[in-house]
Amino acid sequence: LNLGLDIGLFNNRIMMNLDVYSRQGKDLIDLIRTTGIGGQAIKLGNNSEMTTKGIEFQVNTVNIDNEDFSWRTGFNISHFNQEITSLKQEANVFDLITGTGRGNAIGYPKGSLFSYNFEGLNEWGLPTFLTDQPDYDPDNTYDLIDFQDTDSVLDYLVYEGGTEPNLTGGLANNFKYKNWDFSFFISFSAGNKIRLNPSFASSYTDLDVFPREFVNRWIAPGDENITNVPVIPSQSVLQSFGENNLERAYNAYNYSRARVAEGGFVRMKIMTLGSSLDQLTVKKLGLSNFRMTMQTTNPFLIYSDSKLGGQDPEFFRSGGVAYPISRLFTFSLYVGF
């Protein structure tokens, strides 16, 4: 179902478009775990349903329109809510917490992100967690952390949000003064979460590269009151808690609430400066037109979450074969004879 409305005011100096829609997806393709008979443990099938409801709005205005100067603006924004209503797949903990888009569960949007409920550091600088699992002591027992668990995992995992932005839009402005013109376009996106790289472990080697957060790590008793960055375990701590238990603890920390960033951003997408020779000069030169433009694409980010540490949220984990978002500069010369 889609309802649309187009409005033009003041001789179309203000033009607006509004669309509201509801979409019911049925027989959607999804993964399902099987017994493995036939050689495949996971198969694809038309076995899920999902509803999507959204709104899109666009407005274009002519703010000033004189012989020597004009100013035009365009703005668009869209937002949607998504909910999986039927699903055969029973996702395990790892699918839900990695942030790779495999976190699907009934009642949540496609590609949701969940986290272990990080509750701070203990007196040894080790991460602790809250769960609804019985007989769970977060201070010194980590053997109940199971990344393959599928039983009631939503009872103790924390929902962070979707991994796909559900709010997008852009703002464009175009200015013209005599033979000069300048335009820019700003894009923005919000509503998604990003899982930070799993950088913490129970032990390290000389080949490991430490992230900047390690500067603020737990070092001495009392630091648990001022930092959420766990300690680099000593040999005595490893022996006391057991290396296997600490591996689970640090892996759970990597996929906890402490390691999630906002995926929203505001980016200066395009800036263009152009100039055209007046018709009198063009004719004297024996030409039909003459125009120069300078354009830059993706010149800079206006805003992104500081927890990303400078990583581009639009490019984050695009894949090993993806090109990074490049900053481009282009000079163009148009000559008509």
PDB file of N, CA, C and O in Angstrom, residues 33-37 40-41:
ATOM      1  N   ARG A  33      18.398 -23.973   9.572  1.00  0.00           N
ATOM      2  CA  ARG A  33      19.261 -25.070   9.987  1.00  0.00           C
ATOM      3  C   ARG A  33      18.484 -26.386   9.894  1.00  0.00           C
ATOM      4  O   ARG A  33      17.337 -26.472  10.325  1.00  0.00           O
ATOM      5  N   THR A  34      19.148 -27.380   9.335  1.00  0.00           N
ATOM      6  CA  THR A  34      18.518 -28.682   9.169  1.00  0.00           C
ATOM      7  C   THR A  34      19.333 -29.745   9.896  1.00  0.00           C
ATOM      8  O   THR A  34      20.367 -29.450  10.519  1.00  0.00           O
ATOM      9  N   THR A  35      18.882 -30.982   9.802  1.00  0.00           N
ATOM     10  CA  THR A  35      19.610 -32.077  10.437  1.00  0.00           C
ATOM     11  C   THR A  35      20.911 -32.399   9.729  1.00  0.00           C
ATOM     12  O   THR A  35      21.752 -33.121  10.269  1.00  0.00           O
ATOM     13  N   GLY A  36      21.084 -31.888   8.529  1.00  0.00           N
ATOM     14  CA  GLY A  36      22.298 -32.164   7.765  1.00  0.00           C
ATOM     15  C   GLY A  36      22.170 -33.333   6.818  1.00  0.00           C
ATOM     16  O   GLY A  36      23.117 -33.640   6.081  1.00  0.00           O
ATOM     17  N   ILE A  37      21.011 -34.004   6.836  1.00  0.00           N
ATOM     18  CA  ILE A  37      20.800 -35.114   5.909  1.00  0.00           C
ATOM     19  C   ILE A  37      20.790 -34.567   4.479  1.00  0.00           C
ATOM     20  O   ILE A  37      20.078 -33.627   4.161  1.00  0.00           O
ATOM     21  N   GLN A  40      23.896 -30.881   3.611  1.00  0.00           N
ATOM     22  CA  GLN A  40      23.846 -29.448   3.920  1.00  0.00           C
ATOM     23  C   GLN A  40      23.167 -29.244   5.263  1.00  0.00           C
ATOM     24  O   GLN A  40      22.021 -29.645   5.455  1.00  0.00           O
ATOM     25  N   ALA A  41      23.887 -28.589   6.170  1.00  0.00           N
ATOM     26  CA  ALA A  41      23.313 -28.301   7.486  1.00  0.00           C
ATOM     27  C   ALA A  41      22.453 -27.050   7.452  1.00  0.00           C
ATOM     28  O   ALA A  41      21.523 -26.902   8.241  1.00  0.00           O
TER      29      ALA A  41
END
